[in-house]
Amino acid sequence: MGEAARKAAEVLREASAERKHAALDAAADAVAQSMPKILEANEQDLQFGRDKGLSDAMTDRLRLDKDRIGAIAEGLRTVGGQPDPIGAVIAEWDRPNGLRIQRVRTPIGVLGVIYESRPNVTADAGALALKSGNAVILRGGSESLHSSAAIHACMVAGLREAGLPEDAIQLVPTRDRAAVSAMLQAQGLIDVIIPRGGKGLVGLVQREARVPVFAHLEGICHVYVDGEAAPEMARRIVVNAKTRRTGICGAAECVLIDEAYGDAEALIAALVAAGVEVRADGDLAKLPGTVTAGADDFGHEFLDMVIAARRVDGVEGAIEHIRRYGSQHTEAIVTANDATAKRFFQGLDSAILLHNASTQFADGGEFGMGAEIGIATGKLHARGPVGAEQLTSFKYLVTGDGTLRP
Amino acid sequence: MGEAARKAAEVLREASAERKHAALDAAADAVAQSMPKILEANEQDLQFGRDKGLSDAMTDRLRLDKDRIGAIAEGLRTVGGQPDPIGAVIAEWDRPNGLRIQRVRTPIGVLGVIYESRPNVTADAGALALKSGNAVILRGGSESLHSSAAIHACMVAGLREAGLPEDAIQLVPTRDRAAVSAMLQAQGLIDVIIPRGGKGLVGLVQREARVPVFAHLEGICHVYVDGEAAPEMARRIVVNAKTRRTGICGAAECVLIDEAYGDAEALIAALVAAGVEVRADGDLAKLPGTVTAGADDFGHEFLDMVIAARRVDGVEGAIEHIRRYGSQHTEAIVTANDATAKRFFQGLDSAILLHNASTQFADGGEFGMGAEIGIATGKLHARGPVGAEQLTSFKYLVTGDGTLRP
């Protein structure tokens, strides 16, 4: 599969924007037309999951219905309609000797995407890879094998219709775990691995991969409420950051409240009223509705209606806490003082820092990237939401006029 | 050392441009003032090299004199005077919900530089790391231990004078090879390894590193002379690309001549007249002064006054040859036809492609980067000449007004 992907990548690298767009539109049509087939395949997977005793949450992720399949088709069209990143001139300059230097966007080559049992990732990841001119090898969760295969068939139909190589988007056709290991070791065949899933999967990939990885292990996101925060704004941001969706990596897991903030009681009360279990320490633990935090509650990714809460000594105290307990994913400050926000932005090195906005904005769609293949917290190449543009590399094109180096 | 570097990196990340500039100027002063000490240390290394039976070429790389030491000081001042990359806003945009998103340049963290016995790399790599806000661990060749230590002492003096942590630039103080292995495995302590040296060193690093690597293994650079090339320009570019300096990675190792190019004899004669051994195949091998190429001569990095030569069938033939034998480093086309040059630029994926210019321009200084820490041929993060800017990462700073995600 790796070698087939390499060959497809050579063709994709030069494929026109129109052809890639056409393939995604055709794939969207195929998904819409194949709804009965996809539902049938999904039913097989659900049966397999029931036999295996899959949890309700996992079953829900696995389940497809007409709306979800419609959303998959729509997602393909959205990515298809976005600007094509390949060939764009990122920078250009002239040298005193007359050389003109251009830095031009190119595909990376071959991506490997390893994910759990969300069949829609088959379409999302395939679409972003194609848009960015990369071939991709997809390895979905074993519970979603049939659903993913049915969606994958639609992607291949789209490629075929646009005259692009079918091997541009390949799906590992087996539940065998050895396939994952092979992907992680495939230096020279796969250029980068993108794991999508829980900490177990991402940790495994980060430990074992010999190929570079774009990922985040955890999203331990903090909201710091400064002494100069407007109370109503603070309450609304904290409640939104925690409760809008608790299972996503951008959900807040800890609220840090400035000693100088006078409205802590109402802030905690708003969380409690929203149904959040507040695990607090110090004087906050005396507030109604809170429970006393254990040592493990700070730096913990709950992904649930639970939040850790602590008093800190101003923005410096918040920075110190986040440096110690954070995962360099996303943190927010609420303050009316721009200088304090600037200090927060400067003192921390998370992929995303927000001022007076909810951590739930940590998302490629919300950043205007149209879609994302995941969020990365590493420092190299990709960081934050990874969209089509971040799935590219570049080359230098230099034009002279018989220019020699003295 | 890794932990000390991490701590220093935390301070460097927030160090002002002025302070970093001051440290580099002070280091340059220290180098100029320490000339006798550096020369004495270098004499110790040369003695060690003589006892070890070092080759003339390696001895020459190791040797320092007043001019070379002056150039080291000058290099420190040049890097110091360049624009500071950290904090620059690379991109910014607004979202319909009022969020303003900025992408801002930050340091990577801790670099590891492993090099052979060129003591000047101690200063170059230290300076570029500091400029880009990164801490660095330097591991020079064992033959240059005393010279590197003397130069390193000047870098530390500069840091001290500017009030920056001395651990920002550390030199491994031992000839023990285990230090290299430890650096290659130092995940979580070193963010990226940059090897500078021959194929043996780079190959070892690429095979064994568990930390990401910015490097190129080989510079198998090609010049394609198109049928529509102006003969005089073609001759001058080919001779410059091969002979200006043969030992650098941007030196041409193979000339590909279009079947339709009518002036091949004069082109080959110019190379022969310049003292180049031309290893040719096909009809080119019948030209005076050539020797018949063996199968291994294509895709070979000679780093010497030797070049492989072959006829190809137009630009497509050249692309095919380079895809098969190249190392994705640097290739040039000579042609008066812009459409042909465009096809060459599109069909190849080397880090640097040139039209009507010499491959010897593959160099950070020539690109206007002021200095380079090396040239990378990988697809991720850094590519082509790696200057201070490419030693950076980024973070997103997002400003709202109590903005919630619906």
mmCIF file of C-alpha atoms in Angstrom, chain A residues 10 13-14 93 95 97 99 101 103 106-109 187 191-192 206-210 212 214 233 236-237 240 244 248 323 343-358 360-363 365-369 378-385 389-390 392-406, chain B residues 10 13-14 93 95 97 99 101 103 106-109 187 191-192 206-210 212 214 233 236-237 240 244 248 323 343-358 360-363 365-369 378-385 389-390 392-406:
data_model
loop_
_atom_site.group_PDB
_atom_site.id
_atom_site.type_symbol
_atom_site.label_atom_id
_atom_site.label_comp_id
_atom_site.label_asym_id
_atom_site.label_seq_id
_atom_site.Cartn_x
_atom_site.Cartn_y
_atom_site.Cartn_z
ATOM 1 C CA GLU A 10 3.603 11.565 -7.766
ATOM 2 C CA ARG A 13 1.506 16.424 -6.826
ATOM 3 C CA GLU A 14 0.824 17.726 -10.312
ATOM 4 C CA TRP A 93 12.067 38.341 -2.951
ATOM 5 C CA ARG A 95 18.586 39.392 -4.528
ATOM 6 C CA ASN A 97 22.590 39.848 -8.088
ATOM 7 C CA LEU A 99 18.082 36.312 -8.673
ATOM 8 C CA ILE A 101 13.484 33.636 -5.257
ATOM 9 C CA ARG A 103 8.843 29.918 -2.021
ATOM 10 C CA THR A 106 3.899 21.713 -2.544
ATOM 11 C CA PRO A 107 2.302 18.578 -1.088
ATOM 12 C CA ILE A 108 4.101 16.608 1.607
ATOM 13 C CA GLY A 109 3.648 13.234 -0.111
ATOM 14 C CA GLN A 187 9.807 5.401 7.014
ATOM 15 C CA ASP A 191 5.822 10.999 5.491
ATOM 16 C CA VAL A 192 3.656 11.815 8.476
ATOM 17 C CA GLN A 206 3.697 8.811 19.732
ATOM 18 C CA ARG A 207 5.653 6.109 21.521
ATOM 19 C CA GLU A 208 6.050 3.714 18.639
ATOM 20 C CA ALA A 209 6.138 5.850 15.505
ATOM 21 C CA ARG A 210 9.407 6.113 13.590
ATOM 22 C CA PRO A 212 6.840 12.048 12.251
ATOM 23 C CA PHE A 214 1.072 15.528 14.045
ATOM 24 C CA MET A 233 -18.282 37.873 30.674
ATOM 25 C CA ARG A 236 -20.384 33.121 30.348
ATOM 26 C CA ILE A 237 -16.944 32.236 28.968
ATOM 27 C CA ASN A 240 -19.284 27.893 27.595
ATOM 28 C CA ARG A 244 -20.808 23.503 25.343
ATOM 29 C CA ILE A 248 -13.777 17.703 22.722
ATOM 30 C CA ARG A 323 3.261 25.803 32.643
ATOM 31 C CA ARG A 343 1.558 39.161 29.441
ATOM 32 C CA PHE A 344 -0.540 35.958 29.365
ATOM 33 C CA PHE A 345 0.061 35.641 25.606
ATOM 34 C CA GLN A 346 3.781 36.181 26.048
ATOM 35 C CA GLY A 347 4.319 34.021 29.097
ATOM 36 C CA LEU A 348 2.671 30.908 27.713
ATOM 37 C CA ASP A 349 3.588 28.778 24.749
ATOM 38 C CA SER A 350 0.416 26.813 24.079
ATOM 39 C CA ALA A 351 -0.631 26.279 20.468
ATOM 40 C CA ILE A 352 -3.700 28.510 20.998
ATOM 41 C CA LEU A 353 -4.090 31.379 23.460
ATOM 42 C CA LEU A 354 -7.353 33.316 23.692
ATOM 43 C CA HIS A 355 -8.316 36.632 25.249
ATOM 44 C CA ASN A 356 -11.966 37.075 26.218
ATOM 45 C CA ALA A 357 -13.106 34.081 24.196
ATOM 46 C CA SER A 358 -14.026 30.483 24.911
ATOM 47 C CA GLN A 360 -14.127 25.803 22.579
ATOM 48 C CA PHE A 361 -12.946 27.815 19.553
ATOM 49 C CA ALA A 362 -9.938 25.475 19.284
ATOM 50 C CA ASP A 363 -11.154 24.050 15.992
ATOM 51 C CA GLY A 365 -13.606 25.212 11.193
ATOM 52 C CA GLU A 366 -13.819 28.019 13.763
ATOM 53 C CA PHE A 367 -10.395 29.268 12.634
ATOM 54 C CA GLY A 368 -11.757 29.553 9.102
ATOM 55 C CA MET A 369 -9.783 26.610 7.748
ATOM 56 C CA GLY A 378 4.121 19.767 18.709
ATOM 57 C CA LYS A 379 6.457 22.595 17.753
ATOM 58 C CA LEU A 380 7.503 21.389 14.306
ATOM 59 C CA HIS A 381 5.669 22.018 11.027
ATOM 60 C CA ALA A 382 2.026 21.887 12.096
ATOM 61 C CA ARG A 383 0.592 23.477 15.236
ATOM 62 C CA GLY A 384 -2.956 24.178 16.381
ATOM 63 C CA PRO A 385 -5.741 23.116 14.000
ATOM 64 C CA GLU A 389 -2.587 24.298 4.179
ATOM 65 C CA GLN A 390 -0.638 22.734 7.035
ATOM 66 C CA THR A 392 1.803 21.036 2.654
ATOM 67 C CA SER A 393 5.531 21.552 2.289
ATOM 68 C CA PHE A 394 7.317 24.005 -0.034
ATOM 69 C CA LYS A 395 10.140 24.332 -2.506
ATOM 70 C CA TYR A 396 12.224 27.277 -3.698
ATOM 71 C CA LEU A 397 12.027 28.353 -7.335
ATOM 72 C CA VAL A 398 14.930 30.595 -8.307
ATOM 73 C CA THR A 399 15.162 32.489 -11.584
ATOM 74 C CA GLY A 400 18.341 34.064 -12.915
ATOM 75 C CA ASP A 401 19.749 35.291 -16.184
ATOM 76 C CA GLY A 402 22.848 33.174 -16.519
ATOM 77 C CA THR A 403 23.652 34.081 -12.917
ATOM 78 C CA LEU A 404 26.920 32.615 -11.599
ATOM 79 C CA ARG A 405 28.144 32.517 -8.022
ATOM 80 C CA PRO A 406 31.445 34.379 -7.775
ATOM 81 C CA GLU B 10 12.196 29.175 29.003
ATOM 82 C CA ARG B 13 11.749 32.476 24.785
ATOM 83 C CA GLU B 14 10.946 35.802 26.385
ATOM 84 C CA TRP B 93 -7.294 37.450 9.970
ATOM 85 C CA ARG B 95 -13.635 35.822 11.755
ATOM 86 C CA ASN B 97 -17.965 36.362 14.897
ATOM 87 C CA LEU B 99 -12.548 36.937 16.691
ATOM 88 C CA ILE B 101 -6.637 35.482 14.971
ATOM 89 C CA ARG B 103 -0.210 33.563 14.038
ATOM 90 C CA THR B 106 7.936 31.595 18.682
ATOM 91 C CA PRO B 107 11.152 29.638 19.303
ATOM 92 C CA ILE B 108 11.158 25.859 18.936
ATOM 93 C CA GLY B 109 12.872 25.216 22.272
ATOM 94 C CA GLN B 187 13.036 13.028 23.275
ATOM 95 C CA ASP B 191 13.286 19.247 20.003
ATOM 96 C CA VAL B 192 15.307 18.893 16.826
ATOM 97 C CA GLN B 206 19.039 9.903 10.429
ATOM 98 C CA ARG B 207 19.096 6.196 11.248
ATOM 99 C CA GLU B 208 19.398 6.463 14.999
ATOM 100 C CA ALA B 209 17.611 9.672 15.957
ATOM 101 C CA ARG B 210 14.352 9.434 17.873
ATOM 102 C CA PRO B 212 13.269 15.017 14.522
ATOM 103 C CA PHE B 214 16.748 18.775 9.797
ATOM 104 C CA MET B 233 25.267 30.739 -20.807
ATOM 105 C CA ARG B 236 29.342 29.221 -17.953
ATOM 106 C CA ILE B 237 26.609 27.890 -15.661
ATOM 107 C CA ASN B 240 30.468 27.392 -12.336
ATOM 108 C CA ARG B 244 33.506 27.047 -8.155
ATOM 109 C CA ILE B 248 29.922 21.854 -1.054
ATOM 110 C CA ARG B 323 13.511 11.731 -10.105
ATOM 111 C CA ARG B 343 7.637 22.413 -16.640
ATOM 112 C CA PHE B 344 10.991 21.637 -14.974
ATOM 113 C CA PHE B 345 9.895 23.576 -11.862
ATOM 114 C CA GLN B 346 6.574 21.760 -11.784
ATOM 115 C CA GLY B 347 7.810 18.258 -12.547
ATOM 116 C CA LEU B 348 10.486 18.168 -9.853
ATOM 117 C CA ASP B 349 10.192 18.357 -6.118
ATOM 118 C CA SER B 350 13.705 19.230 -5.001
ATOM 119 C CA ALA B 351 14.122 21.764 -2.199
ATOM 120 C CA ILE B 352 15.700 24.253 -4.649
ATOM 121 C CA LEU B 353 15.087 24.536 -8.397
ATOM 122 C CA LEU B 354 16.911 27.141 -10.486
ATOM 123 C CA HIS B 355 16.375 28.546 -13.954
ATOM 124 C CA ASN B 356 19.430 29.998 -15.709
ATOM 125 C CA ALA B 357 21.484 30.117 -12.525
ATOM 126 C CA SER B 358 24.194 28.025 -10.930
ATOM 127 C CA GLN B 360 26.173 26.842 -6.220
ATOM 128 C CA PHE B 361 23.572 29.371 -5.030
ATOM 129 C CA ALA B 362 22.144 26.684 -2.713
ATOM 130 C CA ASP B 363 23.223 28.579 0.396
ATOM 131 C CA GLY B 365 23.738 33.569 2.701
ATOM 132 C CA GLU B 366 23.030 33.650 -1.041
ATOM 133 C CA PHE B 367 19.305 33.404 -0.315
ATOM 134 C CA GLY B 368 19.596 36.518 1.852
ATOM 135 C CA MET B 369 19.125 34.682 5.150
ATOM 136 C CA GLY B 378 13.030 16.723 4.269
ATOM 137 C CA LYS B 379 9.448 17.799 3.631
ATOM 138 C CA LEU B 380 8.470 18.801 7.162
ATOM 139 C CA HIS B 381 9.040 22.177 8.810
ATOM 140 C CA ALA B 382 12.387 23.245 7.364
ATOM 141 C CA ARG B 383 13.441 22.870 3.733
ATOM 142 C CA GLY B 384 16.300 24.317 1.708
ATOM 143 C CA PRO B 385 18.700 26.616 3.578
ATOM 144 C CA GLU B 389 13.476 32.040 10.727
ATOM 145 C CA GLN B 390 13.187 28.319 10.027
ATOM 146 C CA THR B 392 11.104 28.910 14.844
ATOM 147 C CA SER B 393 7.617 27.588 15.554
ATOM 148 C CA PHE B 394 4.429 29.610 16.059
ATOM 149 C CA LYS B 395 1.376 29.971 18.244
ATOM 150 C CA TYR B 396 -2.081 31.401 17.658
ATOM 151 C CA LEU B 397 -3.191 34.455 19.611
ATOM 152 C CA VAL B 398 -6.950 34.944 19.464
ATOM 153 C CA THR B 399 -8.757 38.026 20.729
ATOM 154 C CA GLY B 400 -12.483 38.208 21.327
ATOM 155 C CA ASP B 401 -14.948 40.308 23.238
ATOM 156 C CA GLY B 402 -16.549 37.749 25.456
ATOM 157 C CA THR B 403 -16.974 35.565 22.372
ATOM 158 C CA LEU B 404 -18.733 32.238 22.993
ATOM 159 C CA ARG B 405 -18.989 29.280 20.664
ATOM 160 C CA PRO B 406 -22.642 28.547 19.936
#
